[in-house]
Coordinates of C-alpha atoms in Angstrom, one line a residue:
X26 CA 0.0 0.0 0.0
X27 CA 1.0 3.3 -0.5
X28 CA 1.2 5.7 2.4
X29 CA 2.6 8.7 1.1
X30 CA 0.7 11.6 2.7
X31 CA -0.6 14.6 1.2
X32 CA -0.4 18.1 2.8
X33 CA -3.9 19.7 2.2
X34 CA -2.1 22.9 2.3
X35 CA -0.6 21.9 -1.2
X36 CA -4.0 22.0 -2.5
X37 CA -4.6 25.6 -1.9
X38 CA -7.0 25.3 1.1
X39 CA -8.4 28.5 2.3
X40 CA -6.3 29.6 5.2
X41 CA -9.2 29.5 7.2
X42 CA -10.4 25.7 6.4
X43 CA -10.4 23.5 9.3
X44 CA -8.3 21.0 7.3
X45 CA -5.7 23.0 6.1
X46 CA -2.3 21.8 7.1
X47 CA -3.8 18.7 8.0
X48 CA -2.1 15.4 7.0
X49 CA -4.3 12.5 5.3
X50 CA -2.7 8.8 5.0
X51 CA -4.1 7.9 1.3
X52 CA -4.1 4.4 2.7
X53 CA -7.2 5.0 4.6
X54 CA -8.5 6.6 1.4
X55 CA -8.0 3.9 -0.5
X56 CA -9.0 1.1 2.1
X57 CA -12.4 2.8 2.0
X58 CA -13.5 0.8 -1.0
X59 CA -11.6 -2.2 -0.6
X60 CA -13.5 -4.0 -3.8
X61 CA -13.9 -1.5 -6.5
X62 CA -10.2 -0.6 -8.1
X63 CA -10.8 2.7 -9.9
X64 CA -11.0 4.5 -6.5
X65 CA -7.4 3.2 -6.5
X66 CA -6.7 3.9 -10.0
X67 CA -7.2 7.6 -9.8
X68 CA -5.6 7.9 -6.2
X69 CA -1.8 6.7 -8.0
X70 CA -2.9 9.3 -11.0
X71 CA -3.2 11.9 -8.3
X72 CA -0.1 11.0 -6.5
X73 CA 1.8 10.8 -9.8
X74 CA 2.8 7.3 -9.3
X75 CA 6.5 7.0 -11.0
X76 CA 7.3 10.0 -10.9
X77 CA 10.4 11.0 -9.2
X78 CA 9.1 14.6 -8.4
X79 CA 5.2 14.9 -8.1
X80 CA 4.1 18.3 -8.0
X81 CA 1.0 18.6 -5.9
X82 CA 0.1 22.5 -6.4
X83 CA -3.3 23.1 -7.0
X84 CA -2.9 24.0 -10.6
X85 CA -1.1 20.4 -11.4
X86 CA -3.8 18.8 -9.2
X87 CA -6.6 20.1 -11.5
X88 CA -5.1 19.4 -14.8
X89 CA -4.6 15.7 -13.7
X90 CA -8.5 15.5 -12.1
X91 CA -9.1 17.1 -15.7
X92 CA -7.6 14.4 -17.3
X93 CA -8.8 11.7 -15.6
X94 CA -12.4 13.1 -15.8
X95 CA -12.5 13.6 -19.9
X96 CA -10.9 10.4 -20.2
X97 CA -13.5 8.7 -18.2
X98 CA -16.0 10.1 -20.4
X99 CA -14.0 9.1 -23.5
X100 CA -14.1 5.5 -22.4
X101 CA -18.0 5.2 -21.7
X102 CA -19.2 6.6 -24.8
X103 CA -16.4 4.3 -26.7
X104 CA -17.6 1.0 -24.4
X105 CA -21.2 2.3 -25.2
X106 CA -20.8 1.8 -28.8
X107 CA -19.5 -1.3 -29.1
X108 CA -21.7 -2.7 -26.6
X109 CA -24.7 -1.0 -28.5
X110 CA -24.2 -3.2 -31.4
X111 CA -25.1 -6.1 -30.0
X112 CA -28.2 -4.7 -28.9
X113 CA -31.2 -5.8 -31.2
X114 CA -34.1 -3.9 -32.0
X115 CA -37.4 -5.4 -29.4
X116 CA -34.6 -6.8 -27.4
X117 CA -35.4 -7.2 -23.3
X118 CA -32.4 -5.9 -21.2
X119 CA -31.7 -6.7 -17.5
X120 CA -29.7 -4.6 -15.9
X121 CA -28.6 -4.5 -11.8
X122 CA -27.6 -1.8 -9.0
X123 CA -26.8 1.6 -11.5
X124 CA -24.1 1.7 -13.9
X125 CA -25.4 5.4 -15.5
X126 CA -24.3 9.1 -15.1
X127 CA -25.1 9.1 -11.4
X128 CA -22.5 6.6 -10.9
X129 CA -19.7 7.2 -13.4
X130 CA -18.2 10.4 -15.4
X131 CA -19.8 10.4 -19.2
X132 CA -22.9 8.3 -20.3
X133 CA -22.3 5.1 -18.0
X134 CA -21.4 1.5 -18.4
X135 CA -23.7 -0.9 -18.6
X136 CA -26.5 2.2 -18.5
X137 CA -24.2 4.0 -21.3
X138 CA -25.1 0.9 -24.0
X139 CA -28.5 0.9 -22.9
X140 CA -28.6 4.9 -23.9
X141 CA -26.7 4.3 -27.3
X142 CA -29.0 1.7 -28.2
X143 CA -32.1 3.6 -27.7
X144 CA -30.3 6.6 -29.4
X145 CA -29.3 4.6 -32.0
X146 CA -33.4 3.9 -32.4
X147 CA -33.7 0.7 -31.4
X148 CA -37.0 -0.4 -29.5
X149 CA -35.5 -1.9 -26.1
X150 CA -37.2 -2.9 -22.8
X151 CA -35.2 -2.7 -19.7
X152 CA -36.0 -4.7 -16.7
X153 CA -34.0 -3.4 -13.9
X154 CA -33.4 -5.2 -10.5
X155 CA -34.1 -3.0 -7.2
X156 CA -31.0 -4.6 -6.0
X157 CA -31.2 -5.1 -2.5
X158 CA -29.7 -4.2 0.0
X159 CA -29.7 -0.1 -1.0
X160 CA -32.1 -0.5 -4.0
X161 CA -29.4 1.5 -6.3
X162 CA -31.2 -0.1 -9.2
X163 CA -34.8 0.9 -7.5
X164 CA -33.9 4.3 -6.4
X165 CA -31.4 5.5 -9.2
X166 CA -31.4 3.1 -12.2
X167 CA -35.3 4.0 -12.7
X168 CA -34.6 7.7 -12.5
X169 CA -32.0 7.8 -15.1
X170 CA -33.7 5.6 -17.5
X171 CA -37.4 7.6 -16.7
X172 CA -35.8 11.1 -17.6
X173 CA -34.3 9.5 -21.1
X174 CA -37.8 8.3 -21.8
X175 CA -36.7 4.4 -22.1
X176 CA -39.4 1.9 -21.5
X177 CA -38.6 -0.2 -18.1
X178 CA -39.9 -2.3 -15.5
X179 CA -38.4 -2.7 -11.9
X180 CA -38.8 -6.0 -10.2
X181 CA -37.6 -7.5 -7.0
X182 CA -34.2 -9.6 -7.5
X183 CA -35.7 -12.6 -7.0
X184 CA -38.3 -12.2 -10.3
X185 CA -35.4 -12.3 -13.4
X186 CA -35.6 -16.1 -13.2
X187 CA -39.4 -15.8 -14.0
X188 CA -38.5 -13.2 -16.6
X189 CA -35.8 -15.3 -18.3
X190 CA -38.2 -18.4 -18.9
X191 CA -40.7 -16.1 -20.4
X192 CA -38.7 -15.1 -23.0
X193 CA -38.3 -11.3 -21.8
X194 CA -34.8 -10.9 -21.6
X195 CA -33.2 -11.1 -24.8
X196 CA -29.9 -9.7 -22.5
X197 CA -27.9 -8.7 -19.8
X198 CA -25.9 -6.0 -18.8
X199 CA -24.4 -5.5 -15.5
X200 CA -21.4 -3.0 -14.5
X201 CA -17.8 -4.3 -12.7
X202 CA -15.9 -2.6 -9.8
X203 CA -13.1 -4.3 -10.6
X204 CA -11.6 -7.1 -13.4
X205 CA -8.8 -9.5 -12.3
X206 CA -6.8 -10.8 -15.3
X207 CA -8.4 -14.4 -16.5
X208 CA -11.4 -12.5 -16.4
X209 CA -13.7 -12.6 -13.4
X210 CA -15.3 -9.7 -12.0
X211 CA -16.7 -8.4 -9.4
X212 CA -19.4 -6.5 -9.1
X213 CA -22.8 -5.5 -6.9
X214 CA -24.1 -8.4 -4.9
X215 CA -26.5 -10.5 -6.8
X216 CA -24.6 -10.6 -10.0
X217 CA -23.5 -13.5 -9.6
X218 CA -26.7 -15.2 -9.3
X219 CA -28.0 -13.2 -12.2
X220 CA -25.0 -14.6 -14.1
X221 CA -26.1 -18.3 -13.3
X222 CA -29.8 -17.5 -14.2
X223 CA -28.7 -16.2 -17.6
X224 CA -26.3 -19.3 -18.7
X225 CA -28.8 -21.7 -17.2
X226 CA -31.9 -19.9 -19.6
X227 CA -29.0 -19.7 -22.2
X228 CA -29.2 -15.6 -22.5
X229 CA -25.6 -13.3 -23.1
X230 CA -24.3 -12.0 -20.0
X231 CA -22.2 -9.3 -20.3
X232 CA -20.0 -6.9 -17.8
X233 CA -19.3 -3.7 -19.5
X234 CA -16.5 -1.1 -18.1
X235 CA -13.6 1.3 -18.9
X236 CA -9.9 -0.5 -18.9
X237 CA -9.2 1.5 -15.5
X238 CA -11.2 -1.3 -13.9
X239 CA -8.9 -4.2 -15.1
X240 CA -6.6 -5.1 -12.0
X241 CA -3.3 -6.0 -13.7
X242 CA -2.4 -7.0 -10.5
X243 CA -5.0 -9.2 -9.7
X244 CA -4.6 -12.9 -11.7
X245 CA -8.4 -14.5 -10.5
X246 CA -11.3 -13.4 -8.7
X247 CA -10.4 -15.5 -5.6
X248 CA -8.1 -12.0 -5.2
X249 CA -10.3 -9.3 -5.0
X250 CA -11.1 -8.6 -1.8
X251 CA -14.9 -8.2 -0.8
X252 CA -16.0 -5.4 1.3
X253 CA -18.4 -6.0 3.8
X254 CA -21.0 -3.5 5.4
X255 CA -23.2 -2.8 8.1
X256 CA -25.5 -5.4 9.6
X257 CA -28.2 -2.8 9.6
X258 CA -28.5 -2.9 5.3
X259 CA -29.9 -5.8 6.0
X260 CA -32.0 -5.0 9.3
X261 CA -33.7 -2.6 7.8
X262 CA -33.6 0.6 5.7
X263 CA -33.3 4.5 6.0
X264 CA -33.5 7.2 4.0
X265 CA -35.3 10.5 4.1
X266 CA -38.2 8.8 6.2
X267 CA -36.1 8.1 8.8
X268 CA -34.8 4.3 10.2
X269 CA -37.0 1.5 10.4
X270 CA -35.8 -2.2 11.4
X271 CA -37.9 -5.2 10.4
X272 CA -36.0 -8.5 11.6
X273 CA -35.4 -8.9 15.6
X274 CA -32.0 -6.8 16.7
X275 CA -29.6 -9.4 17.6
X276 CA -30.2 -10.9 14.5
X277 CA -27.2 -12.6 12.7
X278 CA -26.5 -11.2 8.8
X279 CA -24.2 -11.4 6.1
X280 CA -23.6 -8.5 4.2
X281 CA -20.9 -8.9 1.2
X282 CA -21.4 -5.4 -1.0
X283 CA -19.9 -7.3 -3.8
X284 CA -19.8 -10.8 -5.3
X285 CA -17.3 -12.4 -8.0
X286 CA -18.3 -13.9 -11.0
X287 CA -16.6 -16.5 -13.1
X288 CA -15.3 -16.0 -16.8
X289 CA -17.2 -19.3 -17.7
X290 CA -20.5 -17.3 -16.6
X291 CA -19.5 -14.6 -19.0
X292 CA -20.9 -14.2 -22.5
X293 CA -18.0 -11.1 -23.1
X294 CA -16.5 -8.4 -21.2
X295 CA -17.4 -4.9 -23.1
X296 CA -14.5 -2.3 -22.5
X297 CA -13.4 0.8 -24.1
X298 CA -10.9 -1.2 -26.0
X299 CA -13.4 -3.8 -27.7
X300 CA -15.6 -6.6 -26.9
X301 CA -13.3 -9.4 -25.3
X302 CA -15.4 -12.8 -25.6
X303 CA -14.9 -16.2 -23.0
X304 CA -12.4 -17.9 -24.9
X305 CA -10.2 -14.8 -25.4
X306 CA -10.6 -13.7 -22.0
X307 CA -9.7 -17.6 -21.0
X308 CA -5.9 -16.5 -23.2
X309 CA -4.9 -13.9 -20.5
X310 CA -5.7 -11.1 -23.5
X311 CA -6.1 -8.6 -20.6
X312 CA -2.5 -8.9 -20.1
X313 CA -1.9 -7.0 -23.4
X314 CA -3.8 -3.9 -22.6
X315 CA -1.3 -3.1 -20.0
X316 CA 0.0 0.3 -20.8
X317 CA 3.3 1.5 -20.0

């Protein structure tokens, strides 16, 4: 881990700023989300990774954020297009947790195809899982697809099975927090059983992401660390209503935010870069995207 520590005095903080000439291990920064690798990624483009004199004035600071930022963008609408074309006109998409604008710079991921499909004109459906525990796809997935004007449904989790073996979903896109080299990802609890529904009702499972989510350090999925959360995710809920707990207190839980899925569960990986299917993934091809 990197522990280098930044001087928030460097950053031209207002004099007055209670955190001004404080002294932040990035560790703890980047321990915060132990699971999703981007955070990470743009931590070591901050710190200027490799480089024998970083220079963290304010000015630097914002041209690298820049940087990162447009880039970001570049990458979703180039992953959006190539995952677009494997979208079919009438075709049923499920989708889980939120992949779109509210969660990534640009367009989206997963979302971002869904938007360049219906852009493109073609007549789509999307059904989009609540995804429990914190109902991202419930809460944000149904916003950002109701101001675009797509057509979707929410159901519970447990109702894409029922969905598959009526013929409804045609396919599925899901999002990645972070890819490990033979291909396995992992991604917002419950993909991984979506992942099973789909090869078991034989329909194309896809992850879709920018190349700053392959881990070129990572070789396999049994790697990536999964972060766990609070107890009361599961409990209950809150929100602007307040708290409310439905199961007794002492209750045990289990609370991964994240499962891993396997490359053989994989129809193709969608990145910036191209569309990388199971067998090519299964070659180490991730390998040879490594720049620098």
């Amino acid at each position: 881990k990197n522990t280098r520590l930044l001087n928030f005095q460097t950053w031209g903080v207002p004099t007055r700023s209670p955190i001004r000439g404080h002294r932040v291990p990035l560790n703890l920064v980047r321990d915060a989300r132990p699971t999703a690798v981007n955070l990470m990624f743009a931590i070591d483009k901050m710190i200027q990774i490799g480089s024998a004199e970083p220079d963290f004035s304010g000015a630097r600071l914002s041209v690298i954020a820049s940087e990162l930022m447009n880039r970001e963008v570049e990458m979703c609408a180039s992953m959006s297009k190539f995952g677009a074309a494997l979208i079919k006109d009438g075709d049923g998409i499920l989708t889980h947790c939120n992949t779109g604008a509210l969660a990534v710079p640009g367009m989206g991921t997963a979302l971002g195809v869904i938007r360049e499909a219906w852009k493109q004109g073609k007549k789509i459906h999307v059904y989009v899982d609540e995804t429990r525990p914190l109902l991202q796809g419930g809460r944000l997935t149904t916003y950002e697809l109701k101001r675009e004007g797509i057509p979707y449904t929410l159901i519970c989790d447990n109702m894409a099975a029922v969905l598959m073996k009526q013929g409804k979903i045609q396919r599925v896109l899901v999002g990645a927090d972070r890819i490990a080299l033979n291909g396995d990802f992992a991604n917002k609890i419950g993909t991984y059983s979506v992942a099973i529904l789909s090869k078991y009702h034989n329909v194309p499972f896809h992850g879709v992401a920018p190349l700053s989510t392959v881990d070129f350090n990572c070789e396999s999925g049994q790697d990536i660390p999964i972060e766990q959360r609070s107890p009361f995710e599961v409990l209950g809920a809150s929100g602007s209503f307040g708290k409310i707990r439905w199961a007794p207190e002492d209750s045990h839980t289990f609370n991964p935010a994240f499962d891993v899925t396997p490359v053989d569960l994989v129809e193709s990986l969608i990145l910036d870069t191209g569309i990388y299917e199971t067998e090519k993934l299964k070659t180490g091809c991730l390998r040879g995207l490594k720049k620098g």
